[in-house]
Short mmCIF file of C-alpha atoms in Angstrom, two decimals:
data_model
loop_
_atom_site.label_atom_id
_atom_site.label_comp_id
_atom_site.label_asym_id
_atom_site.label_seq_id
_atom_site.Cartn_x
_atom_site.Cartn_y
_atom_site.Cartn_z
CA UNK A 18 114.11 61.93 33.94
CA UNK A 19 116.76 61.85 36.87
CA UNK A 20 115.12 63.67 39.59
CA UNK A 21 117.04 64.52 43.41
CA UNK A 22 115.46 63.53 46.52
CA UNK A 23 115.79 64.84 49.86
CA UNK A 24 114.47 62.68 52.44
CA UNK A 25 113.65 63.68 56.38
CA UNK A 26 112.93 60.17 57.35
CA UNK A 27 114.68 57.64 59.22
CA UNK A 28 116.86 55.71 56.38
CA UNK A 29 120.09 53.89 56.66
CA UNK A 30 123.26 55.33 56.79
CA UNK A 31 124.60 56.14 53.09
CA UNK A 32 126.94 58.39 51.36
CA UNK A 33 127.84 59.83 48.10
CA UNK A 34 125.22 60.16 45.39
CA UNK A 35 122.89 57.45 43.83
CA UNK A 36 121.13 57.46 40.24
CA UNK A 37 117.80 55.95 40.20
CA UNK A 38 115.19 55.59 37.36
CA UNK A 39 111.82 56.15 37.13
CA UNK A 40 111.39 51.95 36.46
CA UNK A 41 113.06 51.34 39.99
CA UNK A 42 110.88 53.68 42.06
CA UNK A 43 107.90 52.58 41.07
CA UNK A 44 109.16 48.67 41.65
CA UNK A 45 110.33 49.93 45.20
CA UNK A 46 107.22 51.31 45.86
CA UNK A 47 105.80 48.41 44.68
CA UNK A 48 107.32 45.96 46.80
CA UNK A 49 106.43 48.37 50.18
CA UNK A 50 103.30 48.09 49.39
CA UNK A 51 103.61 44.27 49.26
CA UNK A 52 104.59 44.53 52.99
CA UNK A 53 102.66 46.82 54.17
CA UNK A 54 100.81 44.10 56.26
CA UNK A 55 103.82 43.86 57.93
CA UNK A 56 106.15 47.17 58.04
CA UNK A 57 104.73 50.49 59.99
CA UNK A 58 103.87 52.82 57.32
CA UNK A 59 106.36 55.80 56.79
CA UNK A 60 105.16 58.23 54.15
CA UNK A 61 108.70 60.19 53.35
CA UNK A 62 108.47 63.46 52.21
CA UNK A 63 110.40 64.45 48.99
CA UNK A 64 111.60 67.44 47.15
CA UNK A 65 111.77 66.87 43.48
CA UNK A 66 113.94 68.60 41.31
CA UNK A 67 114.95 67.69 37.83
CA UNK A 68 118.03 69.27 37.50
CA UNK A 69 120.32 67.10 39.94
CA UNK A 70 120.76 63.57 40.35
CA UNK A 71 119.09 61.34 43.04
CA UNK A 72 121.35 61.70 46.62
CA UNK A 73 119.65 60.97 50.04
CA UNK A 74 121.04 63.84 52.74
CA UNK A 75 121.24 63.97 56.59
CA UNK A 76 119.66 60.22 57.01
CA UNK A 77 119.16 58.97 60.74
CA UNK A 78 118.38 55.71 62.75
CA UNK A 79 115.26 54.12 62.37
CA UNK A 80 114.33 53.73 65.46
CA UNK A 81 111.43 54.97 67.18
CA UNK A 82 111.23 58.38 68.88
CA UNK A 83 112.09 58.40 72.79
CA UNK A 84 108.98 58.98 75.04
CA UNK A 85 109.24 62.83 76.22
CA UNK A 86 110.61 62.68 79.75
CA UNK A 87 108.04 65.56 80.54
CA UNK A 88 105.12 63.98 82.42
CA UNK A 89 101.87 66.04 82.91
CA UNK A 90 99.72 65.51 85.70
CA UNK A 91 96.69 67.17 86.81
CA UNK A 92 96.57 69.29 89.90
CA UNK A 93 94.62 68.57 92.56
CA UNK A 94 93.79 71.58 95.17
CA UNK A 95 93.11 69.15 97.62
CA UNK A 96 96.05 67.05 97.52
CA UNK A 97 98.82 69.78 96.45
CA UNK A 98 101.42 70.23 99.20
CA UNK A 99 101.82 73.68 100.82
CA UNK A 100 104.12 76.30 99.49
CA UNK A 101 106.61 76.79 102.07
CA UNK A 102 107.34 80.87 101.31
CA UNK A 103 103.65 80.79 101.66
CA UNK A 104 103.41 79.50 105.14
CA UNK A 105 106.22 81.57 106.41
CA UNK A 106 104.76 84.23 105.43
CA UNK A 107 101.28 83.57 107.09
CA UNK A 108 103.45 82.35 110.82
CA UNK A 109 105.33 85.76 110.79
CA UNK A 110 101.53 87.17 109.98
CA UNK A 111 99.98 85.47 112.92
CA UNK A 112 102.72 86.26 115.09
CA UNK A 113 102.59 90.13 114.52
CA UNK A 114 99.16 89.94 115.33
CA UNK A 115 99.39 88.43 118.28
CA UNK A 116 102.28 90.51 119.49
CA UNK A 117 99.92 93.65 118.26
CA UNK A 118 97.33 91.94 120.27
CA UNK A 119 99.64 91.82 123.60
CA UNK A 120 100.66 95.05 123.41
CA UNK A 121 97.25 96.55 122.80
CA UNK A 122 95.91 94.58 125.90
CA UNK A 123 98.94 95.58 127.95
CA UNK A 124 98.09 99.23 127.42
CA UNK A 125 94.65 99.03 128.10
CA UNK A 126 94.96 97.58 131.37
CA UNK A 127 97.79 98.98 132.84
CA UNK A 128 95.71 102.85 131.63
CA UNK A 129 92.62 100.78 133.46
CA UNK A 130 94.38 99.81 136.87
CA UNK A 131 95.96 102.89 136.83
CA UNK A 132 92.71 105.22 136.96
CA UNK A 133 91.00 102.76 139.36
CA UNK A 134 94.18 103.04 141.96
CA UNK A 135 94.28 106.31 141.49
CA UNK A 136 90.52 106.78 142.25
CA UNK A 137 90.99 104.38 145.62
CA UNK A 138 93.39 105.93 146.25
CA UNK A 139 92.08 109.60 146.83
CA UNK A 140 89.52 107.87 148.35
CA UNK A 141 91.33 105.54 150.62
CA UNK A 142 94.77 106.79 151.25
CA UNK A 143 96.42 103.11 152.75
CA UNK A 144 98.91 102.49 149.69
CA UNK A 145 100.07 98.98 151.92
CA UNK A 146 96.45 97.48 151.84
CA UNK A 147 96.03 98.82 148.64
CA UNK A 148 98.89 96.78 147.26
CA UNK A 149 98.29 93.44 149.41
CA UNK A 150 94.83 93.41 147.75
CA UNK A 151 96.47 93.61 144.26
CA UNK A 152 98.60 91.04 145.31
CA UNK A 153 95.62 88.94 146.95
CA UNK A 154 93.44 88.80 144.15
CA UNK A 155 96.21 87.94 141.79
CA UNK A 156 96.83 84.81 143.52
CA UNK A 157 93.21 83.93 144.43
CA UNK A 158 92.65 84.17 140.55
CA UNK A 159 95.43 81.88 139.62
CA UNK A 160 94.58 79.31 142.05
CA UNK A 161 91.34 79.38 140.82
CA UNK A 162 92.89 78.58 137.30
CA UNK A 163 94.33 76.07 138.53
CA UNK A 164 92.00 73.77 140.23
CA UNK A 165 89.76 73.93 137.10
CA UNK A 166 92.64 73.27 135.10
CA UNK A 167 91.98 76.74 132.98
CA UNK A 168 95.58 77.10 133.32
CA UNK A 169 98.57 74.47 133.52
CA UNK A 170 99.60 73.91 137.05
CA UNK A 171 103.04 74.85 137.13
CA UNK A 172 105.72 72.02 138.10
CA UNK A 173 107.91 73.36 140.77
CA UNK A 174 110.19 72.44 143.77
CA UNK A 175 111.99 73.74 146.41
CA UNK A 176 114.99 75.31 144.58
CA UNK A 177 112.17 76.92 142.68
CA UNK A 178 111.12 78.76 145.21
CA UNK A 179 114.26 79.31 146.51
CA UNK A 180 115.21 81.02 143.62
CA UNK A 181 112.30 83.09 143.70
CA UNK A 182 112.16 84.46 146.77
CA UNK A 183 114.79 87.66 146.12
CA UNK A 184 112.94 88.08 143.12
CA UNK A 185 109.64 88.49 145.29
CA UNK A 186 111.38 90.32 147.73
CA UNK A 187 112.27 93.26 145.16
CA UNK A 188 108.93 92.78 143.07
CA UNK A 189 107.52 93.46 147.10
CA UNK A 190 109.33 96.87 147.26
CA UNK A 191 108.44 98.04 144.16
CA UNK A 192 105.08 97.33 144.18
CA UNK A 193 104.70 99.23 147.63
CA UNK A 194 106.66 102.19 146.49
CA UNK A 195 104.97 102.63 143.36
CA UNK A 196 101.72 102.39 144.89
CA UNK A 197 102.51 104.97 147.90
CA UNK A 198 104.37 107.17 145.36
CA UNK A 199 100.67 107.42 143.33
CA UNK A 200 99.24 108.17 146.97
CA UNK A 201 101.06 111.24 147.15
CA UNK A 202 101.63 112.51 143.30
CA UNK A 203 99.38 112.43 140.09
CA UNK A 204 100.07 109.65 138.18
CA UNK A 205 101.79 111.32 135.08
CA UNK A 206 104.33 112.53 137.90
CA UNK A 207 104.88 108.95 138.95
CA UNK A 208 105.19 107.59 135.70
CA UNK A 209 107.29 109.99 134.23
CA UNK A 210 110.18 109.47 137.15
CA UNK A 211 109.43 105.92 136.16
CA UNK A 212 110.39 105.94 132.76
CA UNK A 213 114.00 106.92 134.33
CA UNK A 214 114.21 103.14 135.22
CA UNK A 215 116.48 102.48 132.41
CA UNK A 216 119.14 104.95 134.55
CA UNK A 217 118.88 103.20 137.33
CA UNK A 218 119.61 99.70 135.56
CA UNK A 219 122.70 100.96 133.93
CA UNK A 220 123.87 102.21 137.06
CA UNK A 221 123.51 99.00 138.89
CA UNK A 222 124.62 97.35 136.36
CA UNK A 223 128.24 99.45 135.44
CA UNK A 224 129.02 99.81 139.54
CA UNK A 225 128.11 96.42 141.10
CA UNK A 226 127.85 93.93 138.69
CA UNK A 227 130.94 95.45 137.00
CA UNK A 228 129.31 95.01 133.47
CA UNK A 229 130.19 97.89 130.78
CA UNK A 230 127.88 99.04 127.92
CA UNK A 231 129.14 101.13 124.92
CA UNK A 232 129.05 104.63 124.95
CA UNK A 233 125.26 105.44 123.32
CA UNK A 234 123.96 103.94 126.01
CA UNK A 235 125.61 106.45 128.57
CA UNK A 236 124.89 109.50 125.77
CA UNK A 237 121.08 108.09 126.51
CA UNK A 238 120.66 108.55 130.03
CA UNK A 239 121.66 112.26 129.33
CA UNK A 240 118.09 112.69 128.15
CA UNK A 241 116.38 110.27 130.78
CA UNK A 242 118.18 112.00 134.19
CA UNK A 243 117.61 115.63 132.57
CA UNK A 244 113.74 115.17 131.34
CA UNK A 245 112.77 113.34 134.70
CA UNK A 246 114.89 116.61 136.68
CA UNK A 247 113.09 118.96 134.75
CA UNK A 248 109.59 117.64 135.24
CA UNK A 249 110.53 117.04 139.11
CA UNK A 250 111.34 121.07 139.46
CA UNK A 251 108.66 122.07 137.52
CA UNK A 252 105.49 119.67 138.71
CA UNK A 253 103.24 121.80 140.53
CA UNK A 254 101.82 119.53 142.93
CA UNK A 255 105.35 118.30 143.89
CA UNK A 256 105.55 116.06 147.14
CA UNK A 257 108.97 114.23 148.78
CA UNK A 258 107.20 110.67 149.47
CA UNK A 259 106.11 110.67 146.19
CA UNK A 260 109.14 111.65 144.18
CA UNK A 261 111.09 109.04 146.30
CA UNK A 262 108.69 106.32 146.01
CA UNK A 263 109.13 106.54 142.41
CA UNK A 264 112.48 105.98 142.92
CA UNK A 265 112.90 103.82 145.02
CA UNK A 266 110.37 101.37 142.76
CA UNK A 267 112.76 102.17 139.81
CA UNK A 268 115.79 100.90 142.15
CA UNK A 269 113.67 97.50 143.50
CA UNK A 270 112.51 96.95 139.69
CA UNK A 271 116.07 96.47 138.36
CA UNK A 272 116.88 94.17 140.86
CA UNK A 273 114.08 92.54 140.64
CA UNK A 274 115.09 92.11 136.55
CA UNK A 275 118.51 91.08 137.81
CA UNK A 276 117.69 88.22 140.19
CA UNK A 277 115.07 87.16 137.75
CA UNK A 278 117.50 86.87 134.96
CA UNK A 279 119.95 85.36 137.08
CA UNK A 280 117.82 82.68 138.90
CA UNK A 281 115.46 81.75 136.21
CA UNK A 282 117.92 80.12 133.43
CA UNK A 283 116.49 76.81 132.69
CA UNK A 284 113.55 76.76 134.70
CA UNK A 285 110.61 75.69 132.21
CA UNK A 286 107.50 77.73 133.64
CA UNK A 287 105.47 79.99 131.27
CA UNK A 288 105.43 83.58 131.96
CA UNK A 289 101.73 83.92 133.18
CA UNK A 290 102.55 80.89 136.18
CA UNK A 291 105.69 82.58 137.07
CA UNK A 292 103.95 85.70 137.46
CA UNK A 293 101.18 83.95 139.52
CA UNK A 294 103.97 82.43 141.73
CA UNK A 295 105.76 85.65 142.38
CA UNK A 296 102.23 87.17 143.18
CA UNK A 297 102.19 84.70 145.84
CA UNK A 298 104.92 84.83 147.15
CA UNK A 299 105.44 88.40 147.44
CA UNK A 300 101.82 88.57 148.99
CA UNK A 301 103.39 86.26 151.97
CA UNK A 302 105.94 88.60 152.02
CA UNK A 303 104.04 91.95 152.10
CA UNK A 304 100.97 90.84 154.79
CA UNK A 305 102.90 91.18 158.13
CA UNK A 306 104.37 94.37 156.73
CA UNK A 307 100.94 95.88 156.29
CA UNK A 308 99.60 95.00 159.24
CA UNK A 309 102.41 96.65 161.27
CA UNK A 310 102.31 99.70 158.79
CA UNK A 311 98.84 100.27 158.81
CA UNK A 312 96.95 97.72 160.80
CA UNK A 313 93.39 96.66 161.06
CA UNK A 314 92.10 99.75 163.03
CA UNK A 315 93.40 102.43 160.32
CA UNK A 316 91.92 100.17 157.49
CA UNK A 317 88.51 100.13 159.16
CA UNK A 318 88.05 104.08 159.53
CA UNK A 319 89.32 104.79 156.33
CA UNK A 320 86.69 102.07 154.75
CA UNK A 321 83.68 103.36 156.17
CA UNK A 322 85.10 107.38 155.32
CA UNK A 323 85.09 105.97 151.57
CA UNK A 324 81.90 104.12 152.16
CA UNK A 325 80.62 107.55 153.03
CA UNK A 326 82.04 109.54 150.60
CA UNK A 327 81.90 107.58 147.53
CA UNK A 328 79.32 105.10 148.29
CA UNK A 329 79.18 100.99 147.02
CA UNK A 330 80.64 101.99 143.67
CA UNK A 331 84.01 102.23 145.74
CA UNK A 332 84.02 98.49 146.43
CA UNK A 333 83.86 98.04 142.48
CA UNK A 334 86.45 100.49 142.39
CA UNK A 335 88.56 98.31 144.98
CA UNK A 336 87.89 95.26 142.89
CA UNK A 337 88.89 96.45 139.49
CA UNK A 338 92.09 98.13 140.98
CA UNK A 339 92.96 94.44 141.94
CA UNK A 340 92.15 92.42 139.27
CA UNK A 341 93.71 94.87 136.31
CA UNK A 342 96.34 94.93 138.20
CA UNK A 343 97.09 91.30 137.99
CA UNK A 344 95.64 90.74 134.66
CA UNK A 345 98.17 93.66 133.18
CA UNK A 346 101.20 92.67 134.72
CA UNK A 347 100.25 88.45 133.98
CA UNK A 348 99.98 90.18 130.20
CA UNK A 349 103.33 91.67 130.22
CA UNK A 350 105.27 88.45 131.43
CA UNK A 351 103.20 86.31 128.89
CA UNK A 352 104.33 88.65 125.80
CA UNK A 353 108.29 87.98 126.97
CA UNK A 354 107.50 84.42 125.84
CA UNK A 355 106.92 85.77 122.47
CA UNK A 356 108.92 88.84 122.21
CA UNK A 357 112.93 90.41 122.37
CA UNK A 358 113.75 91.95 125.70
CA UNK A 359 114.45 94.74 123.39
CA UNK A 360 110.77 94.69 121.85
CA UNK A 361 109.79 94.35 125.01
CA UNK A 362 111.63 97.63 126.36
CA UNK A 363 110.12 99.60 123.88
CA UNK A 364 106.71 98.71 124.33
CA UNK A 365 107.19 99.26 128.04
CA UNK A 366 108.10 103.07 126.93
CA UNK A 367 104.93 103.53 124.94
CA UNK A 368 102.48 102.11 127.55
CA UNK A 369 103.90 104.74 129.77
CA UNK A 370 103.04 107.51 127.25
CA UNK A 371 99.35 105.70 126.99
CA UNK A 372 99.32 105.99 130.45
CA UNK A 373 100.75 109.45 131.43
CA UNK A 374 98.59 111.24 128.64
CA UNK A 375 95.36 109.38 129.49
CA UNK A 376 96.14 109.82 133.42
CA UNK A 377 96.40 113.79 132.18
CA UNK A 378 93.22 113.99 130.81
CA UNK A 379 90.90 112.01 133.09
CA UNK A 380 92.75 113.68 136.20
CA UNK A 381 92.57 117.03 134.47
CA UNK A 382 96.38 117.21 135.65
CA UNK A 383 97.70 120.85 135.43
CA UNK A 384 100.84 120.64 132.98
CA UNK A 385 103.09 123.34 132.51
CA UNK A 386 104.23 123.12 128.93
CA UNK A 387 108.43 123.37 130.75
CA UNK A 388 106.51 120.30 132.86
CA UNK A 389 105.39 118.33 129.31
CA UNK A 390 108.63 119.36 127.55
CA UNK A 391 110.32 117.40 130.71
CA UNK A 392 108.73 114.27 130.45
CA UNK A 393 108.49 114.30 126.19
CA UNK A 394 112.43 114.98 126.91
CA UNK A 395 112.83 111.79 129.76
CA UNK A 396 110.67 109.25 127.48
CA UNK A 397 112.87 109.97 124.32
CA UNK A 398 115.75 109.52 126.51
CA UNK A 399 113.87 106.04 127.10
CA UNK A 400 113.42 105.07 123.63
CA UNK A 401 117.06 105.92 123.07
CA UNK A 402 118.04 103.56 125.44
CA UNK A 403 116.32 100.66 124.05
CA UNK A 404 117.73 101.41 120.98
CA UNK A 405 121.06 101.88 122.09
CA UNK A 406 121.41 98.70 124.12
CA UNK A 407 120.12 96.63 120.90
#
């Protein structure tokens, strides 16, 4: 019977069609079995049909399969490299947390210093010890810090301080004004004629530094100058010393951000030591100041009035004024290391919401809703310009 084979194993190349017999097969198979011993086994696999003759189709090499280039290995948790998206992911995580963090702590201690001045303040009404006592404990803290190495000792030299001392000179000045504005005004007043500081910077900035801005940044100021004018007419408890101590602060804070900008390129301190120097220095600055101002004698009666009046809690009240103070502003200048000036500007606007609304309600501050519509108006104007100057 002629029978048709196709084969799918490796055979040798051939062509064209072959005629076998039954006789022949059975000898071939015959003689692979003879070498089996020798030869790997291949067991073909046919398809018989009786109608066509014997042809082998689509024959390859017989050589062996390649090895698959695909290697398996097992994974092990504790040796498996980190995924890089992964830990990008978790750093921009950490750092939003810790800028939360800042913030958070910012507010809470600049709303804290803020209601313990304030309290001193009605108490004891000498703004110029007030602030060299903020000052004071500031630096005592930090030197502290620094002789049981809590905190790096900042490397410094003479240029440094050089350098520093306009900065400390302005920081000085607004310190003092702010302070003897709150001696005069509630502290939602203050703040509010604060938060036209952006105004003041532009202003500076445009007539004599001769730098320009684009025009949303002027549009913003509309908002700043009109809310701060309107809450100015319409404050009932309106005083003169205190409306231009506010100012005045607003005026010694830009230049204080102006020299500091200017002098500090390239100088490698971290924000809380160059706070803690500026404290310093700006406390040599202020002492002689508030001893001509005030003096001993002044200081003395009005202690033992308070003493009277409020009794020992006032000396806690004195203390916390001091240290929140230093701790809030150290916070502020250590979140710059971390954060965009712009960020920074921003946040600056909503601690002085935290603070004029809390002020408000401890105080039990009389607003006028024309008053409240005048400082909502001035702080958007605030938040504008942040926005605008990005």
């Amino acid at each position: 019977m002629i029978c048709s084979i196709k084969s799918s194993v490796c055979l040798p190349t051939m062509s064209g069609s072959v005629s076998v017999s039954r006789k022949r097969l059975v000898s071939q198979k015959q003689e692979r079995s003879s070498l089996s011993p020798f030869l790997p086994q291949i067991t073909p696999k046919f398809s018989l049909s009786v109608t066509k003759p014997l042809h082998v189709s689509s024959v390859s090499s017989f050589e062996k399969p390649q090895k698959s280039v695909i290697t398996c290995k097992a994974y092990e948790a504790d040796k498996s490299q980190p995924i890089e998206g992964s830990e990008v992911a978790k750093s921009e995580a950490a750092k939003k947390v810790k800028i939360g963090i800042y913030f958070a702590t910012w507010w809470a201690l600049n709303v804290v210093f803020n209601i313990y001045n304030k309290k001193v303040l009605n108490a004891f009404p000498y703004p110029w010890l007030t602030s060299t006592l903020s000052l004071a404990c500031g630096s005592l803290m930090m030197l502290i810090s620094w002789a049981t190495r809590i905190a790096e000792t900042p490397k410094t030299d003479l240029e440094f301080w050089k350098t520093l001392f306009p900065v400390a000179v302005a920081h000085t000045i607004g310190h003092v004004a702010a302070t003897v504005s709150m001696s005069k005004v509630a502290v939602s007043f203050t703040h509010i004629i604060k938060s036209g500081e952006p105004a003041f910077s532009v202003l500076v900035s445009r007539f004599l530094l001769g730098e320009s801005f684009p025009v949303p940044v002027y549009l913003s100021l509309i908002p700043i100058i009109g809310g701060c004018a309107l809450a100015a007419v319409t404050e009932l408890n309106f005083n003169m010393i205190g409306f231009m101590g506010a100012m005045i602060s607003n005026l010694a804070f830009v230049f204080r951000n102006i020299f500091s900008k200017r002098g500090m390129k390239g100088k490698s301190v971290s924000g809380m030591n160059y706070y803690a120097c500026l404290s310093m220095l700006s406390l040599i600055i202020l002492t002689p100041f508030a001893l001509v101002v005030e003096g001993p004698q002044m200081w003395a009666a009005g202690w033992q009035t308070a003493i009277s009046q409020i009794g020992p809690q006032f000396i806690w009240w004195v203390a916390a004024q001091s240290v929140f103070y230093h701790l809030y502003n150290q916070v502020s200048y250590m979140s710059l290391d971390e954060i965009s000036p712009l960020t920074f500007s921003i946040g600056n606007t909503m601690k002085r919401i935290s603070v004029i609304v809390s002020s408000i309600i401890i105080f039990r501050t009389p607003v006028q809703p024309i008053n409240a519509l005048g400082a909502a108006i001035a702080v958007l104007g605030t938040f504008l310009y942040s926005q605008a100057k990005q």
